[in-house]
Amino acid sequence: MLVKAITGFQDILPDRAARFARLEKTARDVFARYAYREIRVPEMEYTELFARGIGQTTDIVEKEMFTLQDSKGRAMSLRPEGTAGVVRAFIENGLATQDPQARLFYMGAMFRHEKPQKGRFRQFHQIGAEAFGSEDALLDAEVIAMLMDILREADVPGLRLEINSIGDDDSRGRFRKALVEYFEKHRDRLCKDCLRRLDTNPMRLLDCKVESCIGIVRSAPTILPFLNDDCAAHFDSVQNYLRAFGVEFFVNERIVRGLDYYTRTAFEVTTDRLGAQNAVAGGGRYDGLVESLGGPKVPGIGFAIGMERVVELMAERDEDAAQTASIMLVPMDENARRVCVRLAAAIRARGASCLVGVDGRSVKAQMKKADRAGARFALVIGEKELEEKRVDVKDMGENRLAPDGITPEDLAEMFAGAMAESGSAS
Ligand code: HAM
């Protein structure tokens, strides 16, 4: 009996994988233009890193991590997001002092034990970026502009960027007090989790998904009136720079984000084409995170894009289809197979893709294979071709995957060369 994949863990089959690769390439191109460099960090970290980084009382840490213990009983978790690990690496490898303004990007699998549904998985992939070392609002706007460039260049339709400021500790302290006062008045209608959050982390009530709480949250105080002058001026600047970058945005005072490390700028990008799980990217500033994870006082800002959701929306392109080889070689007997192997090597050495028929199947079956592979040229090679030292190059049609810079005449010549090399020339 087949052992099936784990619930919420997906296979990404070749056609879809081609779209993932296309999105990755788009992102890499954009990152290069903004002078970001790649960082690769482990997919598993000590649980404590996420607890301290993302916040002990967030949903992610409280109930969504895949956790196991090492032989010494120390808890380790599959990463539910990328920021905490990147910040740890930034500190642990000395970047925080040697390259405090590092601009980094990453791509890879993340793991959250959420209830799977359309657009929500337990293993999913993110493309993320983190920029360290500056509190300048210009950087906030530039990070957001970069994110929107990636999404636009990936052809994601129906995008909406919403931004907010969730202030610094000082502003949030006063906001939290107002929230507690407000929610205390509605205590009897709050869910069990929210009653607990009221003591531990009142801001987390704002993204409760329980129906009865949502109604109460709708009229709760919002953060902007509680911002101190510095935070308000910073938020104003972010908006001005976004306009200068030509990025369209909406201020949404309800955005609080589900992770505790955020300070000041917070943002989310949604699309109107996805249904319930409509967030394609999210991010924000985290000026206290490096310090709280044991590093120097270095501010940071970043975002992550949910790749599955973006790929779902990317238009299909011909290049994603199952076109795999530009040239098909069909050998009819053992001698021909040897020549084909040489010829294939020569073709591949010139950078073109090539398939050699195997299993001695009929010419008809092999031509069918050439057709499915999308090959532009097919060469059937048998006794006659070897004797006459010439081969017909069959052109399978214009709309096929043509080999770069290799003409039918080149192929005929390469065939003669392969024959000479393999010693089957006589
Ligand atoms: P996040 O908002 O938790 O932020 O996740 C970013 C994106 O990942 C979401 O907008 C969504 O597209 C995708 N995503 C999240 N959970 C799932 C899931 N279960 N299935 C499919 N897609 C999902 C972060 O992770 C922060 N680390 C972003 C950040 C970087 N902030 C600063 N730097």
XYZ file of C-alpha atoms and ligand atoms in Angstrom:
459
model
C 0.000 0.000 0.000
C 1.187 3.525 -0.813
C 2.408 5.628 2.080
C 0.918 9.005 1.265
C 2.371 12.479 1.822
C 1.808 14.069 5.244
C -1.355 16.165 5.568
C -0.639 19.742 4.562
C 2.640 18.809 2.865
C 2.481 19.085 -0.910
C 4.256 17.686 -3.915
C 5.140 20.331 -6.456
C 4.997 18.606 -9.837
C 7.132 19.741 -12.799
C 4.698 22.198 -14.466
C 4.127 23.960 -11.152
C 7.770 23.674 -10.168
C 8.592 25.569 -13.373
C 6.413 28.425 -12.131
C 8.100 28.357 -8.713
C 11.446 28.598 -10.508
C 10.177 31.493 -12.622
C 9.071 33.355 -9.477
C 12.439 32.687 -7.838
C 14.239 34.027 -10.884
C 12.067 37.148 -10.976
C 12.807 37.747 -7.284
C 16.550 37.186 -7.732
C 16.621 39.717 -10.585
C 14.821 42.322 -8.472
C 16.969 41.637 -5.386
C 20.113 42.135 -7.471
C 18.819 45.520 -8.649
C 18.389 46.604 -5.018
C 21.805 45.212 -4.008
C 20.551 42.362 -1.773
C 22.620 39.202 -1.266
C 21.380 35.704 -0.562
C 21.637 34.025 2.832
C 20.797 30.379 3.517
C 20.017 29.424 7.073
C 18.943 26.111 8.642
C 15.371 24.903 8.446
C 15.480 23.910 12.098
C 16.481 26.029 15.076
C 16.236 25.758 18.832
C 12.611 26.413 19.738
C 13.712 29.117 22.134
C 14.824 31.278 19.182
C 11.282 31.384 17.812
C 9.721 31.769 21.249
C 11.897 34.805 21.969
C 11.855 36.186 18.442
C 8.276 35.744 17.267
C 6.778 35.879 20.768
C 5.817 33.245 23.312
C 2.141 34.185 23.181
C 1.663 34.329 19.400
C -0.434 31.655 17.664
C 2.632 30.533 15.736
C 4.650 29.760 18.856
C 1.754 28.663 21.043
C 0.284 26.106 18.682
C 1.734 25.981 15.187
C 5.307 24.745 15.472
C 6.605 21.279 14.563
C 8.818 20.581 17.537
C 11.014 17.662 18.562
C 13.733 17.122 21.123
C 17.405 16.376 20.681
C 19.088 13.666 22.756
C 19.757 16.145 25.552
C 16.096 17.060 25.735
C 16.525 20.475 24.117
C 13.535 21.452 21.989
C 14.093 22.189 18.307
C 11.493 23.396 15.824
C 11.137 23.475 12.071
C 11.215 27.151 11.183
C 7.726 28.691 10.958
C 9.200 31.795 9.270
C 12.566 33.126 8.158
C 13.253 36.322 10.080
C 14.261 34.837 13.451
C 16.816 32.497 11.846
C 18.273 35.228 9.643
C 18.631 37.541 12.643
C 20.314 34.770 14.631
C 22.753 34.145 11.745
C 23.347 37.905 11.415
C 24.383 38.054 15.071
C 26.122 34.691 15.424
C 28.348 35.183 12.355
C 29.432 38.680 13.296
C 27.583 40.465 10.495
C 25.915 42.662 13.078
C 29.291 44.309 13.712
C 31.102 43.736 10.384
C 28.226 44.484 8.034
C 25.507 46.110 10.152
C 23.725 47.426 7.064
C 23.498 43.979 5.434
C 20.685 43.530 2.945
C 19.789 39.878 2.729
C 17.269 37.689 0.945
C 16.311 34.029 1.301
C 13.922 31.506 -0.159
C 12.784 28.212 1.214
C 10.364 25.991 3.051
C 8.593 27.103 6.244
C 6.436 24.942 8.497
C 3.312 25.814 10.464
C 0.918 23.340 11.997
C -2.208 25.192 10.853
C -5.446 23.663 9.641
C -4.804 23.053 5.930
C -7.183 24.689 3.484
C -6.998 26.321 0.073
C -3.844 28.471 0.075
C -2.826 27.342 3.562
C -0.373 24.505 4.023
C 1.759 23.021 6.765
C 4.831 23.150 4.599
C 4.911 26.220 2.383
C 7.590 28.381 0.799
C 8.568 31.966 1.289
C 10.788 34.438 -0.487
C 11.933 36.936 2.106
C 14.195 39.928 2.517
C 15.705 41.594 5.587
C 17.500 44.954 5.612
C 19.465 45.870 8.706
C 21.076 48.905 10.237
C 18.865 51.876 9.520
C 15.739 53.459 10.948
C 15.426 55.732 7.935
C 11.867 55.794 6.541
C 13.404 55.800 3.068
C 14.503 52.208 3.715
C 10.950 51.197 4.719
C 9.620 52.624 1.472
C 12.398 51.041 -0.571
C 11.813 47.585 0.951
C 8.110 47.890 0.136
C 8.862 49.155 -3.394
C 11.124 46.141 -3.920
C 8.376 43.775 -2.755
C 5.867 45.366 -5.120
C 8.390 45.141 -7.996
C 8.683 41.387 -7.460
C 4.917 40.858 -7.316
C 4.317 43.081 -10.331
C 7.039 41.457 -12.396
C 5.606 38.049 -11.489
C 2.336 39.313 -13.048
C 0.255 38.870 -9.883
C -3.154 40.443 -10.560
C -5.451 42.394 -8.201
C -2.776 43.550 -5.740
C -3.527 45.814 -2.797
C -0.827 47.134 -0.462
C -1.931 48.157 3.015
C 0.351 49.802 5.528
C 0.144 50.801 9.152
C 2.391 51.871 11.978
C 2.258 49.903 15.185
C 4.531 52.334 16.969
C 7.371 51.798 19.390
C 7.254 50.439 22.959
C 6.151 53.801 24.308
C 3.242 54.229 21.867
C 2.230 50.615 22.156
C 2.221 50.724 25.952
C -0.503 53.356 25.888
C -2.363 51.560 23.104
C -2.284 48.302 25.046
C -3.797 50.000 28.070
C -6.639 51.380 25.952
C -7.210 47.945 24.421
C -7.433 46.271 27.808
C -9.902 48.902 29.007
C -12.036 48.392 25.897
C -11.995 44.597 25.884
C -12.639 44.395 29.642
C -16.000 45.961 28.892
C -16.789 43.073 26.518
C -15.263 40.334 28.643
C -18.381 38.163 28.697
C -18.415 37.816 24.889
C -14.719 37.036 24.343
C -13.493 33.552 23.455
C -11.386 31.569 25.934
C -8.152 32.328 24.075
C -8.889 36.035 24.039
C -9.606 36.118 27.763
C -6.138 34.706 28.271
C -4.613 37.081 25.694
C -6.135 39.990 27.592
C -3.606 39.279 30.343
C -0.680 38.060 28.263
C -0.721 39.967 24.969
C -3.761 42.194 24.360
C -2.674 43.148 20.829
C -3.159 39.535 19.763
C -6.911 39.917 20.351
C -6.959 42.092 17.269
C -6.321 39.184 14.931
C -8.602 36.651 16.625
C -10.501 34.628 14.011
C -13.449 33.640 16.233
C -16.716 35.090 14.905
C -17.940 36.626 18.203
C -14.564 38.286 18.828
C -14.318 39.679 15.298
C -17.443 41.758 15.967
C -15.933 43.225 19.134
C -12.562 43.851 17.485
C -14.266 45.851 14.760
C -14.978 48.718 17.164
C -11.783 48.424 19.193
C -9.397 51.400 19.434
C -6.835 51.629 16.628
C -3.172 52.389 17.070
C -2.596 55.560 15.065
C -3.994 58.018 17.655
C -1.599 56.513 20.214
C 1.574 57.051 18.203
C 4.037 59.463 19.783
C 5.431 62.309 17.680
C 8.497 60.387 16.494
C 6.511 57.394 15.304
C 3.856 59.576 13.665
C 6.537 61.569 11.812
C 8.258 58.339 10.745
C 4.985 56.950 9.391
C 4.376 60.199 7.493
C 7.809 59.966 5.930
C 7.262 56.355 4.893
C 4.114 57.446 3.078
C 5.862 60.358 1.385
C 8.705 58.170 0.177
C 6.247 55.545 -1.052
C 4.636 58.258 -3.157
C 8.073 59.238 -4.415
C 8.700 55.619 -5.396
C 5.350 55.666 -7.203
C 3.928 52.855 -5.060
C 0.167 52.876 -4.508
C -0.904 52.081 -0.936
C -3.783 52.291 1.532
C -3.441 52.983 5.230
C -5.194 50.264 7.236
C -5.149 50.976 10.959
C -6.282 47.411 11.658
C -3.072 45.758 10.550
C -1.249 44.422 13.609
C 0.494 41.331 12.137
C 0.658 37.980 13.879
C 4.258 38.204 15.070
C 5.377 40.155 18.122
C 8.670 41.548 16.838
C 7.218 44.390 14.813
C 7.721 48.070 15.593
C 6.516 51.063 13.593
C 5.906 50.176 9.917
C 3.796 47.067 9.256
C 2.345 46.077 5.907
C 0.443 43.406 4.057
C -0.233 42.743 0.397
C -3.466 41.016 -0.533
C -5.109 40.116 -3.789
C -8.800 39.954 -4.607
C -8.361 36.675 -6.539
C -7.636 34.158 -3.797
C -10.594 33.917 -1.412
C -10.051 33.559 2.327
C -6.258 33.147 2.341
C -5.712 36.355 0.407
C -2.444 37.619 1.931
C 0.381 37.118 -0.555
C 3.027 38.923 1.465
C 3.574 40.637 4.786
C 6.310 42.385 6.652
C 7.435 45.285 8.714
C 10.075 46.917 10.844
C 11.599 45.186 13.876
C 13.902 47.659 15.582
C 14.233 45.708 18.847
C 14.614 42.158 17.529
C 18.395 41.980 17.027
C 18.973 43.230 20.549
C 16.351 40.961 22.088
C 18.034 37.940 20.458
C 21.358 38.840 22.041
C 22.889 41.153 19.425
C 23.775 44.830 19.401
C 21.133 47.505 19.005
C 20.597 47.247 15.227
C 17.231 48.021 13.645
C 15.784 45.975 10.791
C 12.929 45.707 8.347
C 11.785 43.003 5.955
C 9.014 41.038 4.315
C 8.097 37.556 3.167
C 6.109 36.482 0.138
C 4.005 33.295 0.268
C 5.171 31.474 -2.844
C 2.271 28.999 -3.149
C -0.229 31.862 -3.189
C 1.710 33.846 -5.769
C 2.311 30.828 -8.003
C -1.436 30.117 -7.925
C -1.961 33.547 -9.469
C 0.855 33.634 -11.979
C -0.324 33.384 -15.549
C 0.657 30.176 -17.269
C 3.398 30.577 -19.811
C 4.415 28.320 -22.672
C 7.845 27.973 -21.149
C 6.313 26.212 -18.109
C 4.840 23.423 -20.226
C 6.427 20.044 -20.506
C 8.868 21.115 -23.191
C 12.076 19.490 -22.199
C 14.284 18.737 -25.203
C 14.969 20.638 -28.398
C 16.511 17.681 -30.245
C 15.472 14.018 -30.261
C 17.831 11.305 -31.446
C 16.244 8.012 -32.446
C 18.728 5.113 -32.815
C 17.554 2.017 -34.718
C 20.282 -0.469 -33.760
C 23.286 -0.945 -31.513
C 25.786 0.812 -33.837
C 23.442 3.739 -34.184
C 23.072 3.935 -30.404
C 26.797 4.430 -30.053
C 26.826 7.223 -32.612
C 23.794 8.813 -30.944
C 25.555 8.850 -27.586
C 28.485 10.763 -29.131
C 26.206 13.091 -31.012
C 24.157 13.773 -27.862
C 27.323 14.649 -25.967
C 28.354 17.083 -28.723
C 24.910 18.713 -28.761
C 24.840 19.089 -24.975
C 28.381 20.461 -24.997
C 27.063 23.248 -27.209
C 24.427 24.021 -24.596
C 21.355 22.558 -26.308
C 18.984 20.005 -24.794
C 18.753 16.576 -26.297
C 17.002 13.259 -25.703
C 18.199 9.849 -26.876
C 15.504 7.210 -27.333
C 15.988 4.181 -25.115
C 14.622 0.661 -24.846
C 14.820 0.081 -28.638
C 11.238 1.175 -29.055
C 9.698 1.637 -32.502
C 10.447 4.768 -34.518
C 6.771 5.673 -34.237
C 6.806 5.457 -30.437
C 10.010 7.472 -30.269
C 8.691 10.176 -32.570
C 5.687 10.445 -30.289
C 8.079 10.983 -27.404
C 9.901 13.677 -29.431
C 6.551 15.348 -29.988
C 5.647 15.288 -26.276
C 9.060 16.654 -25.347
C 8.431 19.546 -27.704
C 11.536 18.815 -29.763
C 12.122 21.000 -32.812
C 14.422 18.541 -34.621
C 14.426 14.748 -34.755
C 17.116 12.538 -36.243
C 16.350 8.890 -36.998
C 19.631 7.028 -37.268
C 19.913 3.444 -38.572
C 22.003 1.232 -40.816
C 21.275 3.325 -43.898
C 22.373 6.591 -42.292
C 25.553 5.006 -40.999
C 26.348 3.580 -44.417
C 25.616 6.760 -46.342
C 27.181 8.936 -43.634
C 24.336 11.343 -43.908
C 21.167 11.923 -41.948
C 17.900 13.750 -42.583
C 17.056 16.304 -39.949
C 13.310 16.310 -39.478
C 11.880 19.700 -38.566
C 8.947 19.090 -36.212
C 7.469 22.571 -36.625
C 8.031 26.239 -35.906
C 6.294 26.502 -32.518
C 8.727 24.119 -30.837
C 11.685 24.435 -28.560
C 14.456 25.321 -31.037
C 18.046 24.653 -29.996
C 19.963 27.849 -29.485
C 22.355 28.492 -32.375
C 22.250 24.952 -33.815
C 20.897 24.635 -37.373
C 19.894 21.442 -39.210
C 23.116 21.811 -41.232
C 25.129 21.944 -37.994
C 23.387 18.762 -36.854
C 24.224 16.953 -40.090
C 27.836 17.976 -39.672
C 27.907 16.974 -36.024
C 26.476 13.592 -37.032
C 29.396 13.012 -39.391
C 31.789 14.036 -36.620
C 30.160 11.655 -34.139
C 30.426 8.815 -36.648
C 34.094 9.430 -37.194
C 34.704 9.526 -33.439
C 32.766 6.395 -32.601
C 34.656 4.421 -35.220
C 31.452 3.146 -36.813
C 32.195 5.050 -39.990
C 32.806 2.016 -42.119
P 3.795 36.196 7.650
O 2.792 37.243 7.376
O 3.548 35.276 8.790
O 5.181 36.937 7.834
O 4.003 35.307 6.347
C 4.267 35.895 5.089
C 3.463 35.221 3.997
O 3.665 33.810 4.010
C 1.951 35.377 4.147
O 1.504 36.608 3.636
C 1.458 34.209 3.292
O 1.437 34.573 1.913
C 2.510 33.155 3.502
N 2.040 32.133 4.461
C 2.029 32.211 5.806
N 1.524 31.076 6.351
C 1.215 30.269 5.308
C 0.668 28.944 5.200
N 0.352 28.211 6.276
N 0.469 28.434 3.951
C 0.797 29.139 2.839
N 1.325 30.386 2.890
C 1.534 30.939 4.103
C 6.370 36.329 8.110
O 6.558 35.157 8.010
C 7.476 37.307 8.468
N 8.702 36.544 8.724
C 7.689 38.315 7.352
C 8.780 39.278 7.656
C 10.058 39.243 7.218
N 8.685 40.331 8.448
C 9.846 40.947 8.498
N 10.687 40.283 7.769
